[in-house]
PDB file of C-alpha atoms in Angstrom:
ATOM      1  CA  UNK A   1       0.000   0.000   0.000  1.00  0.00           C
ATOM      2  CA  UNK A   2       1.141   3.421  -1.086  1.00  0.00           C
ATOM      3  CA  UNK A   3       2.450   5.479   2.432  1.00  0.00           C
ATOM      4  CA  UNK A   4       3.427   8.868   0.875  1.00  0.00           C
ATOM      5  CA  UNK A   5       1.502  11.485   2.802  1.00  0.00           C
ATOM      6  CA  UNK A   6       2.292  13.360  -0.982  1.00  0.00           C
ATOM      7  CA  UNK A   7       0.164  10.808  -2.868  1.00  0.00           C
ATOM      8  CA  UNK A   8      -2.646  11.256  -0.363  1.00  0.00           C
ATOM      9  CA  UNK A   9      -2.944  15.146  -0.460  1.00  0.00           C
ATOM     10  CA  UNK A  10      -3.300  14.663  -4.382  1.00  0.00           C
ATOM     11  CA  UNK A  11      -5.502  11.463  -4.109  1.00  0.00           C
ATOM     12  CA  UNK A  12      -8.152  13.078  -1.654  1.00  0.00           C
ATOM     13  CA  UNK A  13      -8.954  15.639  -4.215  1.00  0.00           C
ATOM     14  CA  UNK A  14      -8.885  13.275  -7.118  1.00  0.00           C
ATOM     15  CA  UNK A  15     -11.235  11.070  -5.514  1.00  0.00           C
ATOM     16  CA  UNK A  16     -13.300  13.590  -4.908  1.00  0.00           C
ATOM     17  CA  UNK A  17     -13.605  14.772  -8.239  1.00  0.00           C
ATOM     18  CA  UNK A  18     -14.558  11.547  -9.214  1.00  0.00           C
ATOM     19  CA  UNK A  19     -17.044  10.724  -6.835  1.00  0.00           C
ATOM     20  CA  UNK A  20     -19.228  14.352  -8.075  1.00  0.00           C
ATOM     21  CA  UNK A  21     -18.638  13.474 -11.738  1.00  0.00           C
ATOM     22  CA  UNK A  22     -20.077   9.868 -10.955  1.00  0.00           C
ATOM     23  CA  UNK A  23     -22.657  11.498  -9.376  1.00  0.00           C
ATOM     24  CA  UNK A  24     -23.662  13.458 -12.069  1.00  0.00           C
ATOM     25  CA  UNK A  25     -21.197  16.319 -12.459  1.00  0.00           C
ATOM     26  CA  UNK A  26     -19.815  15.491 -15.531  1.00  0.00           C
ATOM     27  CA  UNK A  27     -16.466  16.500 -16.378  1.00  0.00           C
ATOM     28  CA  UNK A  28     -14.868  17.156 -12.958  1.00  0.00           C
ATOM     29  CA  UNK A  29     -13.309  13.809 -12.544  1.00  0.00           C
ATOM     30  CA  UNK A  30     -11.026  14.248 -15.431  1.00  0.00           C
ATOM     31  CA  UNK A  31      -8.617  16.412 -13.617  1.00  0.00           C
ATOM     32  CA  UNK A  32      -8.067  12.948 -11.465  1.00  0.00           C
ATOM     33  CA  UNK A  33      -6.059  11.518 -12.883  1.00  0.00           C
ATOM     34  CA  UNK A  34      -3.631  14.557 -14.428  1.00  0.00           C
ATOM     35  CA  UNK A  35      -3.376  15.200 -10.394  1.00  0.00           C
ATOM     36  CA  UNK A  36      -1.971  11.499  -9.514  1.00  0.00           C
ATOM     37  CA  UNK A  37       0.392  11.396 -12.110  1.00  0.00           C
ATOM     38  CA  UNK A  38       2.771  13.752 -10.224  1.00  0.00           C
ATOM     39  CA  UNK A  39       2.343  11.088  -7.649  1.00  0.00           C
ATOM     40  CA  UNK A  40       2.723   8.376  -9.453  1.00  0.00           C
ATOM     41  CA  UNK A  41       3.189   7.044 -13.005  1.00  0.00           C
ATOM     42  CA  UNK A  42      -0.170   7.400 -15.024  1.00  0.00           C
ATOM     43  CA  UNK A  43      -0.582   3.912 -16.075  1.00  0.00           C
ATOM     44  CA  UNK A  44      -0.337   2.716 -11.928  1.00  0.00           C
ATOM     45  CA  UNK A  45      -2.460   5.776 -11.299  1.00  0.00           C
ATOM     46  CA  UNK A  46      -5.023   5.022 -13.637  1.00  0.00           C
ATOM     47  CA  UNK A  47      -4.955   1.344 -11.902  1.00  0.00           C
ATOM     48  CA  UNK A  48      -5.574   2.602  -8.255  1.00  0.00           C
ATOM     49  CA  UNK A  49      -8.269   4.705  -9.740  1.00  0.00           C
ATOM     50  CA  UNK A  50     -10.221   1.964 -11.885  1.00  0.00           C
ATOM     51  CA  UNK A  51     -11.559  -0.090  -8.726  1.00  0.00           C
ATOM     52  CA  UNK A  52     -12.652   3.361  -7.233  1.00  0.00           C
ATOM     53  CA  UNK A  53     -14.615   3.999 -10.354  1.00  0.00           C
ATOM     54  CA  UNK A  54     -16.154   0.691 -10.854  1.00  0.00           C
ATOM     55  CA  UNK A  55     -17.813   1.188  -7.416  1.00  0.00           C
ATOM     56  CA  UNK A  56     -18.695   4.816  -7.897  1.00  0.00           C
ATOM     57  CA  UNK A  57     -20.644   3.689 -11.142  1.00  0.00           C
ATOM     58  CA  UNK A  58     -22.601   1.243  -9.022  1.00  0.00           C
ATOM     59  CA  UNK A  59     -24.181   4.512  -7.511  1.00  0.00           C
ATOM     60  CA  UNK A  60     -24.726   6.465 -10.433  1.00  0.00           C
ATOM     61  CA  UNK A  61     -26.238   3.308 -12.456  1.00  0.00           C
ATOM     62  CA  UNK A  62     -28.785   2.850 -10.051  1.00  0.00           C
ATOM     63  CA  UNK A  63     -29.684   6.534  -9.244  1.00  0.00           C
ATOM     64  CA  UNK A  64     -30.148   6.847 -13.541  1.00  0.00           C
ATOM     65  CA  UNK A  65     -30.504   3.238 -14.420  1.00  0.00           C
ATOM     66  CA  UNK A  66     -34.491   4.220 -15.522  1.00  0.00           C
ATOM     67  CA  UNK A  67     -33.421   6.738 -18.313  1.00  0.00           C
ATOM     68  CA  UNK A  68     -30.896   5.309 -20.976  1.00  0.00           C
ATOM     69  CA  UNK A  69     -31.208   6.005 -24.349  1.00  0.00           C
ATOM     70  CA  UNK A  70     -29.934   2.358 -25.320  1.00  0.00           C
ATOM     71  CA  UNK A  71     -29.779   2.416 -29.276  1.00  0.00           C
ATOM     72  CA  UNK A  72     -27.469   5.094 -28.619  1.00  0.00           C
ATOM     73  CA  UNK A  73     -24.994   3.139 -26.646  1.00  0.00           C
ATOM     74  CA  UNK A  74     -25.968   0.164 -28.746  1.00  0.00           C
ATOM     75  CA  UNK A  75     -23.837   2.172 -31.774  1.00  0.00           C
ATOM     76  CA  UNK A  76     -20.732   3.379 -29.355  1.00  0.00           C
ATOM     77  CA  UNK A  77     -19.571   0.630 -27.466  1.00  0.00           C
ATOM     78  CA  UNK A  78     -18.534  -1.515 -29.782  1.00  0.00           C
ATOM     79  CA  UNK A  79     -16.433   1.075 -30.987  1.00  0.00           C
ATOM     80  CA  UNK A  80     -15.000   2.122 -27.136  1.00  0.00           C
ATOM     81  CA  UNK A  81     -14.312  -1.452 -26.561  1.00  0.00           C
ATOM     82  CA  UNK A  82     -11.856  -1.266 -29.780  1.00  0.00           C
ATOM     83  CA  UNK A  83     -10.634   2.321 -28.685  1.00  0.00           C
ATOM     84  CA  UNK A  84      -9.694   0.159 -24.812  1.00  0.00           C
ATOM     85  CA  UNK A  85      -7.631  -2.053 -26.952  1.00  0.00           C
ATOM     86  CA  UNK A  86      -5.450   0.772 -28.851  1.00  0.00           C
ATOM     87  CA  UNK A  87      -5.305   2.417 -25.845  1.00  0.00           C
ATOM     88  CA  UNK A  88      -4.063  -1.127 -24.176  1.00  0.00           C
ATOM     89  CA  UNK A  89      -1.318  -1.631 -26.827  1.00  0.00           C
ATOM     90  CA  UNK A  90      -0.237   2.713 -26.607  1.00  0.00           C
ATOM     91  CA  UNK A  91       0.571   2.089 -23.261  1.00  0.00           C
ATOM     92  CA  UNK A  92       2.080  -1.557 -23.432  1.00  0.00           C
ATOM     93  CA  UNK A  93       4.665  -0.124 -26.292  1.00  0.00           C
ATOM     94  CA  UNK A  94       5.879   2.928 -25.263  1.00  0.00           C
ATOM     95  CA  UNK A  95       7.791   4.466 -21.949  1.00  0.00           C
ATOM     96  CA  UNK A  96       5.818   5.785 -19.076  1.00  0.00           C
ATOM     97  CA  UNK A  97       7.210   9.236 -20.276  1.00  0.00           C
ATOM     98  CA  UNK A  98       5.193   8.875 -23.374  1.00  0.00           C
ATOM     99  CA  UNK A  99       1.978   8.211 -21.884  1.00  0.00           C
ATOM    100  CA  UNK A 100       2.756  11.248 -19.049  1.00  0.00           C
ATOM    101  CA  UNK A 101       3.250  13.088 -22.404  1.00  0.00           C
ATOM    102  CA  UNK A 102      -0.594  11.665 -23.631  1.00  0.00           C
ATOM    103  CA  UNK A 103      -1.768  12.477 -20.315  1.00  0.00           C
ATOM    104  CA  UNK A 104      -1.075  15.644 -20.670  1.00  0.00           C
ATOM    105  CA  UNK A 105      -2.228  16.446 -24.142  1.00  0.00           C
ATOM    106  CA  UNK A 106      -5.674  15.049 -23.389  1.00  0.00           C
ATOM    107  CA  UNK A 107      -6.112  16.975 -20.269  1.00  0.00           C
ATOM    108  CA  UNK A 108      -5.088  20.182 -22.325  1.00  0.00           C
ATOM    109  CA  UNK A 109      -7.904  19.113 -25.082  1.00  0.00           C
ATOM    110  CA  UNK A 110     -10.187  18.102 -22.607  1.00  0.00           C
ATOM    111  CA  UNK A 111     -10.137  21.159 -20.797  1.00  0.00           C
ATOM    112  CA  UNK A 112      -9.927  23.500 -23.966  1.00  0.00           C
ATOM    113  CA  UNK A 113     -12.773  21.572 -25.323  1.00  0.00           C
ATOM    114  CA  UNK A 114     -15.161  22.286 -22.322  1.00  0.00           C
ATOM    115  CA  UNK A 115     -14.110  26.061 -21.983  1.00  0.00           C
ATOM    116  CA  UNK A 116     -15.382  25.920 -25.466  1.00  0.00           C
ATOM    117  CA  UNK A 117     -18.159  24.322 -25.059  1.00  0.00           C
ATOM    118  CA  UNK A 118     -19.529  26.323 -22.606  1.00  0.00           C
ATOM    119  CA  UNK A 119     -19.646  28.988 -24.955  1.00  0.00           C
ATOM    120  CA  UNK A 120     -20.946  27.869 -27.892  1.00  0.00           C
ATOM    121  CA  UNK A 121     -23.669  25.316 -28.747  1.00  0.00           C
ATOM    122  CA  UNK A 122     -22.897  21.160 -29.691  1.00  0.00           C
ATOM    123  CA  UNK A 123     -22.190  21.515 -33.462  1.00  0.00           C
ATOM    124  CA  UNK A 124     -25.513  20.493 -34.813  1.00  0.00           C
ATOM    125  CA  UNK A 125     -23.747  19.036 -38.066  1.00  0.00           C
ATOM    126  CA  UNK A 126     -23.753  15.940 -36.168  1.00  0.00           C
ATOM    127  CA  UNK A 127     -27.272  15.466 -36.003  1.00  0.00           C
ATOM    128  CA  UNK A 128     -27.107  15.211 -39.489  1.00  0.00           C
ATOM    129  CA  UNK A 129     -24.323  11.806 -39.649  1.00  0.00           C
ATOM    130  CA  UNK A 130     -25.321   8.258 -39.944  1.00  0.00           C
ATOM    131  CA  UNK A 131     -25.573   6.872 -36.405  1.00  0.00           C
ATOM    132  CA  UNK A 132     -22.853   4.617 -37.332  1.00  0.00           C
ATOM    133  CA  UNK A 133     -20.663   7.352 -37.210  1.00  0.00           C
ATOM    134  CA  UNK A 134     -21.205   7.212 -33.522  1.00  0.00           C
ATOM    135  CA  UNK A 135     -19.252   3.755 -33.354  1.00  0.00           C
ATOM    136  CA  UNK A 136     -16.057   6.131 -34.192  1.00  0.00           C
ATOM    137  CA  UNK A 137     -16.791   7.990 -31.450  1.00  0.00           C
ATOM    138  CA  UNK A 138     -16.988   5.011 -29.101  1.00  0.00           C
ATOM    139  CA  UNK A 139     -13.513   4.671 -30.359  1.00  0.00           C
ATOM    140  CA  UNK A 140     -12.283   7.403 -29.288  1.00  0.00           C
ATOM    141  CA  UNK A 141     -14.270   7.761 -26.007  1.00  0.00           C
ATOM    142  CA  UNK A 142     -12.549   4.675 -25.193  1.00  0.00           C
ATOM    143  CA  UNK A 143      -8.712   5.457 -26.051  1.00  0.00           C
ATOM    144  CA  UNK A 144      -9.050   8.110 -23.919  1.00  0.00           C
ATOM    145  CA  UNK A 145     -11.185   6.413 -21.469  1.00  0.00           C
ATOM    146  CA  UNK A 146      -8.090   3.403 -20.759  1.00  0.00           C
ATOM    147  CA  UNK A 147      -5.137   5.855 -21.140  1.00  0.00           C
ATOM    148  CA  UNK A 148      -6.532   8.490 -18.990  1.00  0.00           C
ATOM    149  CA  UNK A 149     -10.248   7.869 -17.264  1.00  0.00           C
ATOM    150  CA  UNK A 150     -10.636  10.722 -19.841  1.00  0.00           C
ATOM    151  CA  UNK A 151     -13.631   9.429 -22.482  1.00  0.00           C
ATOM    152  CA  UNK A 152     -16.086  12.674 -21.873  1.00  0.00           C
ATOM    153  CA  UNK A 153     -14.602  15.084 -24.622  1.00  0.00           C
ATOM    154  CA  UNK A 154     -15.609  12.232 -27.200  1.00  0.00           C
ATOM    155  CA  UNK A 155     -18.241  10.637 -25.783  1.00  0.00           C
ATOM    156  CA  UNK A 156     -19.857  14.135 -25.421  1.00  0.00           C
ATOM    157  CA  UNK A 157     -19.054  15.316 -29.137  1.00  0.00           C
ATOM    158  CA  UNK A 158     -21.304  12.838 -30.239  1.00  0.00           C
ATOM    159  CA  UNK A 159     -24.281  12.942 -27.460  1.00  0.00           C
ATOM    160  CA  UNK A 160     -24.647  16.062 -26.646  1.00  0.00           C
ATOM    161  CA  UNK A 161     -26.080  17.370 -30.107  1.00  0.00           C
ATOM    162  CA  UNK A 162     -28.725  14.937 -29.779  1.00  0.00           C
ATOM    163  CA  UNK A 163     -30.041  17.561 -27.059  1.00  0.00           C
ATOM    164  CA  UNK A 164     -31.075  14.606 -24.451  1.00  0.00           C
ATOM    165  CA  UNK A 165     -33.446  15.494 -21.643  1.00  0.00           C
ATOM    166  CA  UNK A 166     -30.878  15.833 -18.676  1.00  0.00           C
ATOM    167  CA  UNK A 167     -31.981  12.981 -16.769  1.00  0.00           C
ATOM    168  CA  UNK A 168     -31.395  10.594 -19.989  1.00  0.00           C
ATOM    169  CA  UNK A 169     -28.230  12.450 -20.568  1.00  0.00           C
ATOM    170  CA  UNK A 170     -26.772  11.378 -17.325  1.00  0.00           C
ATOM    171  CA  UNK A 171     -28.231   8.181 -17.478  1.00  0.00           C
ATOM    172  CA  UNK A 172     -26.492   7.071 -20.442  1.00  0.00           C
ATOM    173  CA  UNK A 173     -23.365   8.597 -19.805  1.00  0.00           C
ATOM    174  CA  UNK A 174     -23.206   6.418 -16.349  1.00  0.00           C
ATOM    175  CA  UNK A 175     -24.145   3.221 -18.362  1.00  0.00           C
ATOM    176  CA  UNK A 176     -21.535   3.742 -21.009  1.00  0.00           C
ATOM    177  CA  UNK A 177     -18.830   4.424 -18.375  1.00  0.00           C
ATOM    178  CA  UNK A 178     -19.794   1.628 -16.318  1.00  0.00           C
ATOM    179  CA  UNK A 179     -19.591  -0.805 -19.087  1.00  0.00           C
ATOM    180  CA  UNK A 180     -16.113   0.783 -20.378  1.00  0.00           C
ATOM    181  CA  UNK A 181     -14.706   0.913 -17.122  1.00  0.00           C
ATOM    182  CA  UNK A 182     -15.560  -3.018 -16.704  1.00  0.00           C
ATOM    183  CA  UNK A 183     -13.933  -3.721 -20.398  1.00  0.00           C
ATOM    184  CA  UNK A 184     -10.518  -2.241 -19.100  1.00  0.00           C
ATOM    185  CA  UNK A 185     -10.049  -4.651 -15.798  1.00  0.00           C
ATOM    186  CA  UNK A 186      -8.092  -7.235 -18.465  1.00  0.00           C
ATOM    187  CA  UNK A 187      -6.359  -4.426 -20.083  1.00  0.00           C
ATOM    188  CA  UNK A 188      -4.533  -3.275 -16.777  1.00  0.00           C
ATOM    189  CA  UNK A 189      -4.433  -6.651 -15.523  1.00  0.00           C
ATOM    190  CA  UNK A 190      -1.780  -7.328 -18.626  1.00  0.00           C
ATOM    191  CA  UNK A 191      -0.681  -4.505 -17.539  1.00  0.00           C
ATOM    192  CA  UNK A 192       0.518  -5.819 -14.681  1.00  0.00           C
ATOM    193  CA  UNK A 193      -1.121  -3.116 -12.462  1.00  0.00           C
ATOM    194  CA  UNK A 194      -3.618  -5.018  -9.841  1.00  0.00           C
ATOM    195  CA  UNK A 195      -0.990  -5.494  -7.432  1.00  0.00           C
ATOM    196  CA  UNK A 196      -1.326  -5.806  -4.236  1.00  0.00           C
ATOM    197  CA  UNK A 197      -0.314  -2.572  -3.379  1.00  0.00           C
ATOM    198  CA  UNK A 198      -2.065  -1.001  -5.759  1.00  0.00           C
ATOM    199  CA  UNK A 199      -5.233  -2.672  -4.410  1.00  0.00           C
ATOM    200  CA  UNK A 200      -4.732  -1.846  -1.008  1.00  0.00           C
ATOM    201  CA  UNK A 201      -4.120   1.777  -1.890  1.00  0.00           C
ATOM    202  CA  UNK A 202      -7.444   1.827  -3.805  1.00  0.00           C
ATOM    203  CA  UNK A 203      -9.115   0.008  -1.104  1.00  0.00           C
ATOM    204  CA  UNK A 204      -7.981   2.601   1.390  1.00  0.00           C
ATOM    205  CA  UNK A 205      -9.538   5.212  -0.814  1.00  0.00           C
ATOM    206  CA  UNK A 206     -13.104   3.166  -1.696  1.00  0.00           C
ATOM    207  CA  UNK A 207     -14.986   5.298   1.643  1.00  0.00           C
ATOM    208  CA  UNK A 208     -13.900   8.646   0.103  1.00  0.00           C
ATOM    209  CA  UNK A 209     -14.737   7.420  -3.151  1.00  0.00           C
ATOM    210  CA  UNK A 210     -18.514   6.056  -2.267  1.00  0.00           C
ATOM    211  CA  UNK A 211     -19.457   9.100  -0.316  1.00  0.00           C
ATOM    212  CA  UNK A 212     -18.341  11.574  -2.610  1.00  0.00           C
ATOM    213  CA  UNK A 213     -20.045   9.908  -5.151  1.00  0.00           C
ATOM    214  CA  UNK A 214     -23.663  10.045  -3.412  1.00  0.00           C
ATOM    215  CA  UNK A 215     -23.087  13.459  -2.335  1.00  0.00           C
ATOM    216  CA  UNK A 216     -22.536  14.062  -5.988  1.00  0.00           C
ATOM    217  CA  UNK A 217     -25.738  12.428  -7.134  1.00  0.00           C
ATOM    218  CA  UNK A 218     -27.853  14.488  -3.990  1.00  0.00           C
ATOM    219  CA  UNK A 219     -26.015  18.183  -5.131  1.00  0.00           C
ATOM    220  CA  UNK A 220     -26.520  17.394  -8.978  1.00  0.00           C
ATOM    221  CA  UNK A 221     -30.303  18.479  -8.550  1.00  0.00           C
ATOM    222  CA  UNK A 222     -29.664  21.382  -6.403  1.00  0.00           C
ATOM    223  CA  UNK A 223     -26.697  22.719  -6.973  1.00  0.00           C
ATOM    224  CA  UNK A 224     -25.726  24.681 -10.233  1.00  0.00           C
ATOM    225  CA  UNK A 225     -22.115  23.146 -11.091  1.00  0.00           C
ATOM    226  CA  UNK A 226     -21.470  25.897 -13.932  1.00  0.00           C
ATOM    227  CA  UNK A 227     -19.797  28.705 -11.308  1.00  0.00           C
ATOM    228  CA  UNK A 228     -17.121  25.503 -10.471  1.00  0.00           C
ATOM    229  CA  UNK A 229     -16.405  24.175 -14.237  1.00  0.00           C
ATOM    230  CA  UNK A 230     -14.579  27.519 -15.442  1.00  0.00           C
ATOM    231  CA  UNK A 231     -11.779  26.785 -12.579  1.00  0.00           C
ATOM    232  CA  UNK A 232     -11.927  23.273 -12.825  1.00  0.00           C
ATOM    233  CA  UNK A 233     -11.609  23.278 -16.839  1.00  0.00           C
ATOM    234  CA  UNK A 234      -8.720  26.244 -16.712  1.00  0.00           C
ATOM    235  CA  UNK A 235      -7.123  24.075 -13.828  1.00  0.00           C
ATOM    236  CA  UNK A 236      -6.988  20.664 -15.870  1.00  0.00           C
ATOM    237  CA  UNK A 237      -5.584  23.084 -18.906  1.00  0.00           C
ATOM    238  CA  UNK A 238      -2.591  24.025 -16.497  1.00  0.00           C
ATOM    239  CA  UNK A 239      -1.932  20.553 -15.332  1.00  0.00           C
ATOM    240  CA  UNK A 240      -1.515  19.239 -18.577  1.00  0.00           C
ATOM    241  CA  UNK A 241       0.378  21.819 -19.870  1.00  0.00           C
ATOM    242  CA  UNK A 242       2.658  20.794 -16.766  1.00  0.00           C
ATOM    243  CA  UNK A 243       2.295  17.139 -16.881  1.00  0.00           C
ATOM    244  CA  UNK A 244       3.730  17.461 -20.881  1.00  0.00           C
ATOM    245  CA  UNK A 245       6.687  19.802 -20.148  1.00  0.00           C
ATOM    246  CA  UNK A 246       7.896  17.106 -17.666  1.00  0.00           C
ATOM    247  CA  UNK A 247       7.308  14.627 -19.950  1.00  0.00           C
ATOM    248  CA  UNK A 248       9.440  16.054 -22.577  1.00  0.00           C
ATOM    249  CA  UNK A 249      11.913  17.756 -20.377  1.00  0.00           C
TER     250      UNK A 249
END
């Protein structure tokens, strides 16, 4: 089990994070894992953090398991299950530098991507694609997804112009996550990252993770989340801007 009191005072945020995007406050847990890796090498990181969010999505599944838009999903995870697998063999090929350096780049485009967002509307051109274009979407979602718990950016490219109802947006974004997350256990078990330590370390962090997770799901009705995205958005930005000069340094 990890004892550095410098991997805690990262983890505790992280966890956090990811306990109010599981709970509906989508977006926030992407700075997770751009936070651990200055604790730890991203590929263990992402390892600690997978148990964590296959028990977080039990909460959000069953708080939104009655709203799904399932021909939706039916299209894009095929395709994420394919984008685990590249993202398996990135990671298994090159040096831990290299996927610090990918870690960083998507945490830049994630977080440019959502600044943007919030000021413009989805690009309605995708209403107009075949809904097998989504599959290529799932691809991406799911690179992302298994090199850095990061699959929003995509997986949001492709949903939101569909202009769900919010409860069947979060609802199917849970769902898709949760099955995702489940399809990378064998990737980081080649890996070689469920070791014991690992587990214990993520096991040490499960309360943090569960409560933060229903807190998220009882503030997502009441609580308007825009006035904390800016920071958290311009924050991830930073990170990866910092996480990629190391990387290359």
């Amino acid at each position: 089990m990890i004892t550095d009191w410098h991997f805690y005072a990262l983890a505790i945020p992280a966890v956090i994070l990811l306990g109010l995007a599981k709970g509906g406050f989508a977006g926030m847990g992407a700075l997770s894992l751009p936070l651990l890796a200055f604790a730890v090498d991203p590929v263990r990181a992402a390892a600690i953090t997978l148990p964590l969010l296959i028990a977080q999505d039990v909460v959000g599944v069953w708080a939104f398991r009655r709203t799904v838009d399932w021909k939706l999903l039916g299209w894009m995870l095929p395709g994420a299950v394919l984008g685990i697998w590249l993202g398996y063999v990135f990671a298994a090929s090159v040096s831990p530098s290299a996927v610090m350096a990918a870690v960083g780049a998507i945490s830049m485009l994630f977080g440019t991507y959502r600044l943007w967002a919030a000021r413009h509307a989805p690009p309605r051109a995708a209403n107009r694609w075949p809904e097998w274009v989504g599959s290529l979407f799932g691809v991406a979602s799911g690179f992302t997804s298994q090199i850095a718990h990061a699959g929003q950016p995509p997986f949001q490219l492709w949903v939101l112009p569909r202009n769900l109802p919010r409860e069947l947006l979060v609802g199917t974004t849970a769902i898709f996550f949760a099955v995702i997350n489940w399809i990378k256990v064998p990737a980081y078990a080649a890996l070689g990252q469920f070791t014991s330590a690992n587990l214990l370390t993520a096991a040490a962090l499960l309360p943090l993770a569960l409560v933060s997770t229903v807190a998220g799901v009882a503030l997502v009705r009441r609580v308007p989340a825009e006035r904390f995205f800016t920071a958290i958005y311009v924050l991830m930005i930073a990170v990866g801007a910092a996480l990629l000069w190391e990387a290359l340094a």
